[in-house]
Short mmCIF file of C-alpha atoms and ligand atoms in Angstrom, two decimals:
data_model
loop_
_atom_site.label_atom_id
_atom_site.label_comp_id
_atom_site.label_asym_id
_atom_site.label_seq_id
_atom_site.Cartn_x
_atom_site.Cartn_y
_atom_site.Cartn_z
CA MET A 18 6.07 22.04 11.30
CA SER A 19 3.60 19.97 9.14
CA ARG A 20 1.86 17.21 10.57
CA ALA A 21 3.86 13.93 9.87
CA TYR A 22 2.43 11.21 8.05
CA TYR A 23 3.78 7.81 8.64
CA VAL A 24 2.81 4.84 6.39
CA THR A 25 4.04 1.23 6.49
CA THR A 26 3.81 -2.01 4.26
CA PRO A 27 3.74 -5.38 6.43
CA ILE A 28 7.27 -6.58 6.49
CA TYR A 29 7.83 -9.27 3.88
CA TYR A 30 8.73 -12.87 4.69
CA ALA A 31 12.03 -13.59 3.39
CA ASN A 32 11.26 -17.01 2.49
CA ALA A 33 10.46 -16.63 -1.34
CA ASP A 34 10.70 -13.78 -3.90
CA PRO A 35 8.18 -10.72 -4.24
CA HIS A 36 5.18 -11.54 -6.27
CA ILE A 37 2.21 -9.02 -7.20
CA GLY A 38 0.39 -10.01 -3.88
CA SER A 39 3.05 -8.70 -1.75
CA ALA A 40 3.38 -5.72 -4.47
CA TYR A 41 -0.05 -4.78 -4.12
CA THR A 42 0.45 -3.81 -0.41
CA PHE A 43 3.18 -1.62 -1.32
CA CYS A 44 1.53 0.10 -4.35
CA VAL A 45 -1.13 1.51 -2.12
CA ALA A 46 1.55 2.37 0.89
CA ASP A 47 3.45 4.09 -2.02
CA SER A 48 0.57 6.04 -3.17
CA LEU A 49 -0.85 7.19 -0.07
CA ALA A 50 2.77 8.27 0.94
CA ARG A 51 3.04 10.17 -2.16
CA TRP A 52 -0.23 11.63 -2.02
CA HIS A 53 0.23 12.98 1.34
CA ARG A 54 3.84 14.09 0.60
CA GLN A 55 2.54 16.02 -2.06
CA ALA A 56 0.01 17.94 0.19
CA GLY A 57 2.85 18.85 2.49
CA LEU A 58 3.00 16.50 5.25
CA ASP A 59 6.23 15.07 6.61
CA THR A 60 5.93 12.06 4.83
CA TRP A 61 7.75 8.61 5.60
CA LEU A 62 7.51 5.39 4.42
CA VAL A 63 8.50 1.94 5.83
CA THR A 64 8.84 -1.57 4.68
CA GLY A 65 11.27 -4.34 5.07
CA THR A 66 11.68 -7.91 5.66
CA ASP A 67 10.54 -10.42 8.18
CA GLU A 68 13.61 -12.70 8.69
CA HIS A 69 13.26 -14.91 11.80
CA GLY A 70 11.13 -17.68 12.75
CA GLU A 71 10.54 -21.41 11.52
CA LYS A 72 9.11 -20.29 8.32
CA ILE A 73 12.74 -18.93 7.13
CA ALA A 74 14.72 -21.27 9.07
CA GLU A 75 12.98 -24.15 6.81
CA ALA A 76 13.23 -22.65 3.47
CA ALA A 77 17.05 -21.54 4.47
CA ALA A 78 17.46 -25.65 5.16
CA GLN A 79 16.18 -26.60 2.11
CA ARG A 80 18.59 -24.60 0.28
CA GLY A 81 21.45 -25.94 2.51
CA LEU A 82 21.90 -22.30 3.42
CA ALA A 83 22.43 -20.73 6.96
CA PRO A 84 19.27 -18.72 7.62
CA LYS A 85 21.01 -15.20 7.89
CA LEU A 86 22.58 -15.86 4.35
CA PHE A 87 19.72 -17.11 2.99
CA ALA A 88 17.58 -14.12 4.36
CA ASP A 89 20.40 -11.66 2.71
CA GLU A 90 19.90 -12.75 -0.53
CA ILE A 91 15.99 -12.56 -0.22
CA SER A 92 15.82 -9.20 1.34
CA ALA A 93 18.23 -7.93 -1.04
CA ARG A 94 16.02 -9.16 -3.81
CA PHE A 95 13.05 -7.11 -2.27
CA ARG A 96 15.01 -4.33 -1.86
CA ALA A 97 16.03 -4.41 -5.53
CA THR A 98 12.57 -5.49 -6.88
CA TRP A 99 11.22 -2.22 -5.28
CA ASP A 100 13.70 0.18 -6.48
CA GLU A 101 13.68 -1.44 -9.79
CA VAL A 102 9.84 -0.76 -10.03
CA GLY A 103 9.86 2.57 -8.65
CA LEU A 104 8.50 2.13 -5.33
CA SER A 105 10.17 4.28 -2.84
CA VAL A 106 11.31 3.31 0.84
CA ASP A 107 12.26 5.57 3.56
CA ARG A 108 13.54 3.23 5.88
CA PHE A 109 13.73 -0.42 4.85
CA VAL A 110 14.00 -2.53 8.21
CA ARG A 111 15.63 -5.81 8.45
CA THR A 112 14.59 -7.79 11.29
CA THR A 113 18.20 -9.18 11.77
CA GLU A 114 19.55 -5.72 12.13
CA PRO A 115 21.20 -4.38 15.46
CA ASP A 116 18.67 -1.47 15.76
CA HIS A 117 15.62 -3.53 15.78
CA VAL A 118 17.07 -6.64 17.38
CA ARG A 119 18.04 -3.83 20.29
CA ASN A 120 14.38 -2.62 20.49
CA VAL A 121 12.87 -5.85 20.46
CA LYS A 122 15.03 -6.82 23.62
CA ALA A 123 14.43 -3.35 25.50
CA ILE A 124 10.54 -3.97 24.77
CA LEU A 125 10.80 -7.83 25.86
CA SER A 126 12.44 -6.63 29.13
CA LYS A 127 10.16 -3.98 29.92
CA VAL A 128 6.64 -5.87 29.39
CA HIS A 129 8.31 -8.46 31.42
CA ALA A 130 9.51 -6.20 34.31
CA ASP A 131 5.92 -4.41 34.28
CA GLY A 132 4.01 -8.35 34.62
CA TRP A 133 2.89 -8.85 31.37
CA ILE A 134 4.74 -11.86 30.36
CA GLU A 135 4.41 -15.53 32.35
CA LYS A 136 5.45 -19.06 32.03
CA ARG A 137 3.23 -21.43 31.58
CA ASP A 138 3.15 -25.10 30.26
CA TYR A 139 1.32 -25.46 26.72
CA GLU A 140 0.02 -28.07 24.88
CA GLY A 141 -1.62 -27.70 21.43
CA LEU A 142 -1.02 -28.30 17.87
CA TYR A 143 1.27 -26.24 15.96
CA CYS A 144 1.23 -24.96 12.26
CA VAL A 145 4.45 -23.84 10.81
CA GLY A 146 3.28 -21.83 7.96
CA CYS A 147 1.16 -19.93 10.54
CA GLU A 148 3.99 -19.97 12.94
CA ARG A 149 1.46 -20.31 15.96
CA PHE A 150 -0.96 -22.85 17.72
CA LEU A 151 -3.75 -23.63 15.97
CA MET A 152 -7.45 -23.64 17.57
CA GLU A 153 -9.65 -26.35 16.59
CA ARG A 154 -11.60 -23.91 14.67
CA ASP A 155 -8.88 -23.31 12.53
CA LEU A 156 -8.55 -26.81 11.12
CA VAL A 157 -10.50 -28.30 7.99
CA ASN A 158 -10.43 -32.23 8.20
CA GLY A 159 -7.61 -31.96 10.43
CA LEU A 160 -5.27 -29.50 8.35
CA CYS A 161 -4.44 -25.85 8.99
CA ALA A 162 -7.30 -24.32 6.74
CA ASP A 163 -4.73 -21.62 5.34
CA HIS A 164 -1.57 -24.13 4.61
CA GLU A 165 -3.38 -27.32 4.21
CA ARG A 166 -0.89 -28.95 6.11
CA ALA A 167 -1.07 -31.27 9.24
CA PRO A 168 0.06 -29.21 12.24
CA GLU A 169 2.40 -31.01 14.54
CA PRO A 170 1.26 -31.92 18.21
CA ARG A 171 3.58 -29.70 20.40
CA SER A 172 4.12 -29.58 24.14
CA GLU A 173 6.26 -26.88 25.50
CA SER A 174 7.25 -24.67 28.31
CA SER A 175 6.20 -21.29 27.30
CA TYR A 176 6.12 -17.41 28.07
CA PHE A 177 3.02 -15.84 27.41
CA PHE A 178 2.10 -12.39 26.71
CA ARG A 179 -1.10 -11.76 29.03
CA MET A 180 -3.07 -10.39 26.30
CA SER A 181 -6.40 -11.92 27.07
CA ARG A 182 -6.72 -9.05 29.95
CA GLU A 183 -7.07 -6.39 27.51
CA PHE A 184 -9.77 -7.64 25.71
CA GLY A 185 -12.53 -5.51 27.13
CA TRP A 186 -10.33 -2.16 26.39
CA LEU A 187 -9.71 -3.31 23.00
CA ARG A 188 -13.14 -3.88 22.27
CA ARG A 189 -14.17 -0.47 23.74
CA ILE A 190 -11.51 1.24 21.27
CA LEU A 191 -12.88 -0.58 18.56
CA GLU A 192 -16.35 0.49 19.29
CA GLU A 193 -15.15 4.33 20.03
CA ARG A 194 -13.03 4.63 17.18
CA PRO A 195 -15.35 3.01 14.36
CA ASP A 196 -12.33 3.60 11.39
CA PHE A 197 -9.56 2.61 13.40
CA ILE A 198 -9.95 -0.66 11.35
CA ARG A 199 -11.10 -0.06 7.78
CA PRO A 200 -12.88 -0.84 5.76
CA GLU A 201 -15.63 -1.59 8.40
CA ARG A 202 -15.85 -5.34 7.66
CA TYR A 203 -12.64 -6.05 9.18
CA ARG A 204 -13.33 -3.75 12.08
CA ASN A 205 -16.57 -6.26 12.37
CA GLU A 206 -14.16 -9.29 12.06
CA ALA A 207 -12.12 -8.00 14.89
CA LEU A 208 -14.80 -7.48 17.11
CA ALA A 209 -16.19 -10.93 16.26
CA MET A 210 -12.83 -12.33 17.33
CA LEU A 211 -12.72 -10.50 20.71
CA ARG A 212 -16.72 -11.88 21.28
CA ASP A 213 -15.68 -15.04 20.84
CA GLU A 214 -12.83 -15.23 23.10
CA SER A 215 -12.58 -19.05 22.80
CA GLY A 216 -10.65 -18.61 19.76
CA LEU A 217 -8.00 -16.01 21.42
CA GLY A 218 -6.02 -16.46 24.79
CA ASP A 219 -2.89 -15.25 25.93
CA LEU A 220 0.08 -15.22 23.36
CA SER A 221 2.87 -17.62 23.18
CA ILE A 222 6.05 -15.22 22.73
CA SER A 223 8.62 -17.85 22.89
CA ARG A 224 10.25 -20.85 21.16
CA PRO A 225 12.62 -23.26 22.89
CA LYS A 226 16.16 -23.06 21.62
CA ALA A 227 16.07 -26.78 21.51
CA ARG A 228 13.64 -26.80 18.69
CA LEU A 229 14.42 -23.49 17.14
CA ASP A 230 17.23 -21.06 17.65
CA TRP A 231 16.67 -18.47 14.50
CA GLY A 232 15.02 -15.92 16.34
CA ILE A 233 15.77 -12.96 19.11
CA GLU A 234 16.90 -14.52 22.37
CA LEU A 235 14.33 -13.50 25.05
CA PRO A 236 16.95 -11.16 27.50
CA PHE A 237 15.53 -12.83 30.50
CA ASP A 238 15.79 -16.60 29.55
CA PRO A 239 18.66 -17.37 27.21
CA ASP A 240 16.94 -20.93 26.50
CA TYR A 241 14.17 -19.17 24.39
CA VAL A 242 13.88 -16.97 21.23
CA CYS A 243 11.17 -14.64 20.82
CA TYR A 244 7.97 -15.43 18.64
CA VAL A 245 8.41 -13.99 14.85
CA TRP A 246 5.25 -11.92 15.33
CA PHE A 247 6.19 -10.25 18.60
CA ASP A 248 9.42 -9.42 16.84
CA ALA A 249 7.94 -8.51 13.45
CA LEU A 250 5.01 -5.97 14.76
CA ILE A 251 8.00 -3.97 16.54
CA SER A 252 9.64 -3.26 13.26
CA TYR A 253 6.96 -0.64 12.85
CA LEU A 254 8.70 1.19 15.81
CA THR A 255 12.03 0.53 14.53
CA GLY A 256 11.24 2.11 11.29
CA ALA A 257 10.08 5.20 12.85
CA GLY A 258 13.06 5.85 14.98
CA TYR A 259 12.03 4.53 18.11
CA PRO A 260 13.25 4.90 20.56
CA ASP A 261 15.73 7.79 20.18
CA ASP A 262 15.14 9.60 16.75
CA PRO A 263 13.65 13.06 17.51
CA LYS A 264 11.32 12.40 14.97
CA PHE A 265 10.13 9.62 16.30
CA ALA A 266 6.65 10.70 18.57
CA ALA A 267 5.73 12.77 15.60
CA ARG A 268 5.68 10.43 13.29
CA TRP A 269 4.25 7.64 15.51
CA ALA A 270 1.49 10.08 16.18
CA GLY A 271 0.84 9.85 12.52
CA ALA A 272 0.89 6.42 11.76
CA GLU A 273 -0.89 4.47 9.25
CA HIS A 274 -0.91 0.45 8.73
CA VAL A 275 -1.63 -1.27 5.27
CA ILE A 276 -2.08 -4.76 5.23
CA GLY A 277 -3.75 -7.85 3.71
CA LYS A 278 -6.71 -9.59 5.20
CA ASP A 279 -4.55 -12.61 6.25
CA ILE A 280 -2.90 -10.53 8.80
CA LEU A 281 -5.71 -8.94 10.45
CA LYS A 282 -5.70 -10.82 13.71
CA PRO A 283 -1.85 -9.77 14.58
CA HIS A 284 -2.59 -6.22 14.08
CA ALA A 285 -5.88 -5.99 15.26
CA ILE A 286 -5.35 -7.76 18.32
CA PHE A 287 -1.98 -8.40 19.35
CA TRP A 288 -0.38 -5.32 18.23
CA PRO A 289 -2.90 -2.83 19.77
CA ILE A 290 -2.20 -4.52 23.10
CA MET A 291 1.58 -4.88 22.85
CA LEU A 292 1.11 -0.95 22.49
CA LYS A 293 -0.67 -0.61 25.30
CA ALA A 294 1.84 -2.63 27.63
CA MET A 295 4.82 -0.53 26.28
CA GLY A 296 2.78 2.72 26.85
CA LEU A 297 2.58 3.86 23.00
CA ASP A 298 -0.51 5.22 21.64
CA LEU A 299 -2.41 3.31 18.94
CA PRO A 300 -1.79 4.01 15.08
CA ARG A 301 -4.23 6.24 13.54
CA HIS A 302 -5.65 3.35 11.44
CA ILE A 303 -5.17 -0.02 9.89
CA HIS A 304 -6.29 -0.46 6.39
CA VAL A 305 -6.73 -3.60 5.13
CA HIS A 306 -7.16 -5.03 1.62
CA GLY A 307 -8.51 -8.11 0.31
CA TYR A 308 -6.85 -11.03 -1.52
CA TRP A 309 -5.77 -11.43 -5.02
CA THR A 310 -6.16 -14.36 -7.39
CA VAL A 311 -5.05 -14.87 -10.87
CA GLU A 312 -7.51 -15.79 -13.60
CA GLY A 313 -9.50 -17.17 -10.69
CA LYS A 314 -6.97 -19.37 -9.01
CA LYS A 315 -5.25 -18.74 -5.86
CA MET A 316 -1.32 -17.45 -6.56
CA SER A 317 0.98 -19.96 -5.88
CA LYS A 318 4.51 -20.85 -7.11
CA SER A 319 3.34 -24.48 -8.03
CA LEU A 320 0.80 -23.43 -10.41
CA GLY A 321 3.35 -20.95 -11.62
CA ASN A 322 1.24 -17.71 -11.45
CA ALA A 323 2.92 -16.05 -8.63
CA LEU A 324 3.77 -13.53 -11.10
CA SER A 325 6.83 -11.21 -10.23
CA PRO A 326 6.90 -7.63 -10.22
CA LEU A 327 9.92 -7.64 -12.58
CA GLU A 328 8.11 -9.78 -14.97
CA VAL A 329 4.77 -7.62 -14.91
CA GLN A 330 7.49 -4.61 -15.90
CA THR A 331 8.54 -6.34 -18.57
CA ARG A 332 5.13 -7.09 -20.14
CA TYR A 333 3.31 -4.21 -19.30
CA GLY A 334 5.38 -1.44 -17.78
CA PHE A 335 5.13 -1.41 -14.23
CA GLU A 336 3.25 2.06 -13.85
CA PRO A 337 0.57 0.92 -16.05
CA PHE A 338 0.04 -2.53 -14.22
CA ARG A 339 0.06 -0.33 -10.89
CA TYR A 340 -2.97 1.44 -12.30
CA VAL A 341 -4.84 -1.54 -13.29
CA VAL A 342 -4.38 -3.17 -9.85
CA LEU A 343 -5.22 0.00 -7.72
CA ARG A 344 -8.29 0.37 -9.78
CA GLU A 345 -9.65 -2.83 -10.35
CA MET A 346 -9.50 -4.22 -6.39
CA SER A 347 -12.34 -2.52 -4.59
CA PHE A 348 -10.12 -1.61 -1.76
CA GLY A 349 -11.02 -4.50 1.16
CA LEU A 350 -12.60 -6.93 -1.14
CA ASP A 351 -11.09 -9.96 -3.22
CA ALA A 352 -10.03 -9.37 -6.87
CA ASP A 353 -9.25 -11.48 -9.81
CA LEU A 354 -6.58 -10.37 -12.28
CA ARG A 355 -7.14 -11.74 -15.86
CA GLU A 356 -4.61 -10.73 -18.40
CA ALA A 357 -7.53 -9.86 -20.90
CA ALA A 358 -8.77 -6.96 -18.21
CA ILE A 359 -5.16 -5.95 -17.85
CA VAL A 360 -4.71 -5.22 -21.51
CA GLU A 361 -8.15 -3.83 -21.60
CA ARG A 362 -7.91 -1.03 -18.88
CA ILE A 363 -4.36 -0.23 -20.44
CA ASN A 364 -5.86 0.37 -23.81
CA ALA A 365 -9.22 2.09 -22.94
CA ASP A 366 -8.04 4.15 -20.15
CA LEU A 367 -4.24 4.82 -20.54
CA ALA A 368 -3.93 4.38 -24.58
CA ASN A 369 -7.16 5.83 -25.37
CA ASN A 370 -8.97 8.14 -22.93
CA LEU A 371 -5.45 9.55 -21.10
CA GLY A 372 -2.77 9.10 -23.72
CA ASN A 373 -5.40 10.68 -26.53
CA LEU A 374 -5.88 13.80 -24.76
CA VAL A 375 -2.37 14.42 -24.43
CA SER A 376 -1.53 13.69 -27.93
CA ARG A 377 -4.40 15.42 -29.55
CA THR A 378 -4.01 18.79 -27.45
CA LEU A 379 -0.55 18.88 -27.87
CA ASN A 380 -0.59 18.31 -31.56
CA LEU A 381 -2.60 21.33 -32.15
CA VAL A 382 -0.68 23.66 -29.89
CA GLU A 383 2.30 22.59 -31.81
CA ARG A 384 1.06 22.72 -35.55
CA PHE A 385 -1.18 26.11 -34.84
CA CYS A 386 0.31 27.62 -31.92
CA ASP A 387 4.00 27.47 -32.49
CA GLY A 388 4.24 25.00 -29.79
CA ARG A 389 3.23 27.63 -27.00
CA ILE A 390 0.25 27.02 -24.87
CA PRO A 391 -2.10 30.12 -26.50
CA GLU A 392 -4.17 32.78 -24.48
CA PRO A 393 -7.47 31.85 -23.62
CA ALA A 394 -10.57 33.84 -23.93
CA PRO A 395 -10.87 35.99 -20.36
CA ASP A 396 -13.83 33.71 -19.10
CA TRP A 397 -12.10 30.52 -19.80
CA ARG A 398 -12.19 29.28 -16.15
CA ALA A 399 -16.08 29.93 -15.71
CA LEU A 400 -16.86 27.90 -18.60
CA VAL A 401 -14.70 25.00 -16.92
CA ASP A 402 -17.47 23.93 -14.78
CA THR A 403 -20.35 24.52 -16.94
CA GLU A 404 -18.67 22.89 -20.05
CA ILE A 405 -17.03 20.16 -18.71
CA GLY A 406 -18.98 17.69 -16.53
CA PRO A 407 -18.92 16.43 -13.97
CA GLU A 408 -17.85 19.67 -12.40
CA PRO A 409 -14.07 19.25 -12.81
CA SER A 410 -12.96 21.83 -10.03
CA SER A 411 -14.68 19.62 -7.54
CA VAL A 412 -12.68 16.53 -8.25
CA PRO A 413 -9.63 17.24 -6.33
CA GLN A 414 -12.03 17.66 -2.89
CA GLN A 415 -13.92 14.52 -4.02
CA MET A 416 -10.24 12.63 -4.28
CA VAL A 417 -9.31 14.13 -1.08
CA GLU A 418 -12.29 12.53 0.91
CA GLN A 419 -11.76 9.22 -1.11
CA MET A 420 -8.00 8.89 -0.13
CA ASP A 421 -8.99 9.93 3.39
CA ARG A 422 -11.29 6.91 3.36
CA VAL A 423 -8.50 5.05 1.55
CA GLU A 424 -11.10 4.45 -1.29
CA ILE A 425 -8.13 4.24 -3.64
CA HIS A 426 -9.90 2.68 -6.42
CA ARG A 427 -12.60 5.49 -6.47
CA ALA A 428 -9.73 8.09 -6.35
CA VAL A 429 -7.96 6.66 -9.56
CA ALA A 430 -11.21 6.33 -11.15
CA SER A 431 -11.95 10.04 -10.78
CA VAL A 432 -8.89 11.24 -12.35
CA PHE A 433 -10.11 9.08 -15.27
CA GLU A 434 -13.51 10.75 -15.28
CA LEU A 435 -11.89 14.25 -15.45
CA THR A 436 -9.63 13.18 -18.56
CA GLY A 437 -13.27 11.24 -20.15
CA ALA A 438 -14.93 14.69 -19.47
CA LEU A 439 -12.11 16.74 -21.05
CA ASN A 440 -12.03 14.59 -24.34
CA ARG A 441 -15.55 14.87 -24.39
CA TYR A 442 -15.15 18.66 -24.26
CA PHE A 443 -12.49 18.51 -27.11
CA ASP A 444 -14.88 16.40 -29.18
CA GLN A 445 -17.75 19.02 -28.51
CA ARG A 446 -15.75 22.23 -29.39
CA ALA A 447 -13.82 21.06 -32.37
CA PRO A 448 -10.71 22.80 -32.06
CA TRP A 449 -9.18 21.44 -35.03
CA LYS A 450 -12.03 23.38 -37.35
CA ALA A 451 -11.93 26.49 -35.32
CA ILE A 452 -8.07 26.88 -35.27
CA LYS A 453 -8.24 27.38 -38.95
CA ASP A 454 -10.18 30.32 -39.02
CA PRO A 455 -8.94 33.64 -37.35
CA ALA A 456 -12.23 34.75 -36.73
CA THR A 457 -12.95 31.61 -34.42
CA ALA A 458 -9.43 30.83 -33.52
CA ILE A 459 -10.13 32.34 -29.81
CA HIS A 460 -12.73 29.71 -29.56
CA ALA A 461 -10.11 27.02 -30.35
CA HIS A 462 -7.55 28.75 -28.14
CA THR A 463 -9.59 28.57 -25.00
CA THR A 464 -10.28 24.81 -25.70
CA LEU A 465 -6.69 24.14 -25.90
CA TYR A 466 -5.94 26.02 -23.02
CA THR A 467 -8.15 24.68 -20.61
CA CYS A 468 -7.14 21.18 -21.94
CA CYS A 469 -3.72 21.96 -21.11
CA ALA A 470 -5.04 23.27 -17.62
CA GLY A 471 -6.77 20.27 -17.47
CA LEU A 472 -4.19 17.97 -18.05
CA ARG A 473 -1.85 19.83 -15.49
CA ALA A 474 -4.52 19.35 -12.84
CA VAL A 475 -4.65 15.30 -14.10
CA ALA A 476 -0.98 15.14 -13.97
CA VAL A 477 -0.81 16.28 -10.43
CA LEU A 478 -3.78 14.24 -9.21
CA LEU A 479 -2.23 10.95 -11.02
CA ARG A 480 1.44 11.96 -9.64
CA PRO A 481 0.88 10.02 -6.42
CA PHE A 482 -0.28 6.92 -8.39
CA MET A 483 1.47 6.86 -11.57
CA PRO A 484 4.66 8.85 -10.65
CA LYS A 485 6.55 8.88 -13.74
CA THR A 486 3.11 9.39 -15.96
CA GLY A 487 2.55 12.57 -14.06
CA GLU A 488 5.79 13.97 -14.04
CA GLU A 489 6.07 13.12 -17.85
CA ILE A 490 2.90 15.12 -18.62
CA LEU A 491 4.12 18.12 -16.80
CA THR A 492 7.26 17.83 -18.70
CA ARG A 493 5.22 17.68 -21.73
CA LEU A 494 3.46 20.92 -21.07
CA GLY A 495 6.58 22.70 -20.01
CA VAL A 496 5.56 23.24 -16.61
CA ALA A 497 7.66 20.60 -14.64
CA ALA A 498 9.96 23.24 -13.28
CA ALA A 499 7.20 25.63 -12.74
CA THR A 500 4.83 23.18 -10.52
CA PRO A 501 5.92 23.60 -6.98
CA PRO A 502 7.31 19.92 -5.38
CA VAL A 503 4.38 20.53 -2.66
CA LEU A 504 1.13 21.04 -4.63
CA ASP A 505 -1.73 20.67 -2.37
CA VAL A 506 -4.56 19.63 -4.91
CA ARG A 507 -7.15 21.96 -3.36
CA ASP A 508 -4.77 24.82 -3.89
CA PRO A 509 -7.08 26.81 -6.55
CA ALA A 510 -3.26 27.38 -8.50
CA LEU A 511 -3.95 23.53 -9.69
CA TRP A 512 -6.30 24.74 -12.40
CA ASP A 513 -5.62 28.66 -11.97
CA ALA A 514 -1.83 29.21 -12.00
CA PRO A 515 -1.26 31.08 -15.39
CA LEU A 516 -0.17 28.24 -18.21
CA ALA A 517 -0.18 30.61 -21.76
CA GLY A 518 3.17 30.54 -23.44
CA SER A 519 4.52 27.69 -21.67
CA ARG A 520 6.37 25.45 -24.64
CA VAL A 521 4.83 22.00 -25.16
CA THR A 522 6.31 18.71 -26.59
CA LYS A 523 3.77 16.14 -28.39
CA GLY A 524 6.34 13.63 -28.02
CA THR A 525 5.51 9.65 -28.82
CA PRO A 526 2.27 8.33 -27.48
CA LEU A 527 2.52 7.92 -23.83
CA PHE A 528 0.89 4.23 -23.65
CA PRO A 529 1.33 2.39 -26.89
CA ARG A 530 -1.77 0.28 -27.55
CA LEU A 531 -1.33 -3.48 -26.34
CA GLU A 532 -2.15 -6.15 -28.83
CA ALA A 533 -5.40 -8.22 -27.36
CA ILE A 534 -4.50 -11.64 -26.46
CA LYS A 535 -5.74 -13.98 -28.65
CA PRO A 536 -7.48 -17.06 -27.20
CA GLU A 537 -5.78 -20.20 -27.42
N1 MSP B 16 5.57 -11.12 7.65
C1 MSP B 16 4.53 -10.86 7.73
C2 MSP B 16 4.17 -9.54 7.84
C3 MSP B 16 4.53 -9.14 9.29
S1 MSP B 16 4.31 -7.40 9.38
C4 MSP B 16 4.67 -7.11 10.85
C5 MSP B 16 3.36 -11.22 6.38
N2 MSP B 16 4.58 -11.47 5.28
S2 MSP B 16 4.03 -11.83 3.67
O1 MSP B 16 5.42 -11.76 2.94
O2 MSP B 16 3.30 -13.42 3.56
O3 MSP B 16 2.92 -10.68 3.40
C6 MSP B 16 2.88 -9.67 3.15
C7 MSP B 16 1.85 -8.75 2.40
O4 MSP B 16 1.63 -9.11 1.12
C8 MSP B 16 0.56 -8.75 3.21
O5 MSP B 16 0.07 -7.72 3.41
C9 MSP B 16 -0.18 -10.22 2.69
O6 MSP B 16 -1.73 -9.66 2.70
C10 MSP B 16 0.17 -9.47 1.06
N3 MSP B 16 -0.17 -10.67 0.24
C11 MSP B 16 0.64 -11.74 -0.18
N4 MSP B 16 -0.29 -12.34 -0.78
C12 MSP B 16 -1.43 -11.84 -1.58
C13 MSP B 16 -2.07 -11.82 -2.50
N5 MSP B 16 -2.44 -13.09 -3.12
N6 MSP B 16 -3.04 -10.97 -2.51
C14 MSP B 16 -3.02 -9.46 -2.06
N7 MSP B 16 -1.89 -9.25 -0.89
C15 MSP B 16 -1.18 -10.58 -0.80
O7 MSP B 16 2.41 -11.73 6.27
#
């Protein structure tokens, strides 16, 4: 049995429609899943919707709907959107589903019985946006720094998850496993949270039903429902088939979380300690990405710049857009999305670099070789690394290392360095001249063969990030069916499997050039 690779997106709040920020997290998870599935790992991707808590109850009330009906609607839109734009899901968890509710209750009962939960009185300032009590330092001019709204003073009896007693343990884990939270800046942030314990404490995991009844009832006190984060994090277990699916243990041993930096604290602090309380191992990694702004501004509904993935699909095609966001955001850092930059990248990398290589190579094969990939000179393979810089055969291994470190922006860039190198090689060898003279035809055949072999490698390396494009290139090379579904990019066959004789189809341009945006 191959090792399992289990990747999660955060489950999205069912209070608003998906936008490109939410889609980015998914594009990363989907690319990781496809990359590892292609390498033969038993891969499982989970996403879903986070449907309990005040945020959802408030949004539902504004629409005059019962929370469940409201969540049904939004959750269905998330599902349909991911389907529509080609992001694939193995299990979509809704936190209102019976198996998830059962898991949350069973876990609450167990950790309660094991002494991890304690009832206390609590007074503080509560932010509904964050769904938590705030500390002084979370406030700016008396307002929640994230939501710019005034928190409400609240006093209530609450059940606390006794998290603080494990801060020392967690600190040691973060020190012993330097890549548990990546990139490193977020590990440092988590360590800083632990150092400054005044900002943390035990975690209130209950809400009195008198105030909020939209949640999972505490199994040991029917007057309370469970705090939404405690409920939501458990979706990662539900999604992996906890507790009875025969594949659960293997999946959990291969768990990788992808999250945005705004939800570092629940993932880096609450979740490891919750898992310890349950007697489960920690995930392998938590991968943290930065935040997108649009044309320099925070994305928000009121600014009208919270682009939906479906709008993006109509404007650019989702796949080109997906390439742009994966490429433009250095994983872990914030990035700004500008329309002009999107158009520029699509034109430069997709239309000119990749699209042009496909069309000019296949054009010559169609016109001068009866549409079949010609036989190269016997030494073609030896020439690859000497004539096409920078060392094309090493690109796959380089990408394996980049993907292991989740440097997605670097990995996608590597593919386009390869297409750039193949284009330069094509220019230098000028096959359009050599092919016309029988004395030099073999020179041109070698060039065309090498470009086709290079394009096959490009297609397989690109497939995890641009699945339809990768498939389309393989189809045009006439090798789709011959390419085994599992093809480890380190397999020498990526370059070496014979290609001569394959029937190609030039087709229409892969990526039409987009009009540059005219200044207003
Ligand atoms: N429901 C919680 C997660 C619970 S996980 C157990 C939540 N949901 S969310 O809908 O608000 O956010 C989901 C993801 O979208 C997060 O990873 C968040 O970082 C990401 N993004 C939302 N807006 C974003 C940007 N503007 N830019 C990048 N990612 C952003 O948090």
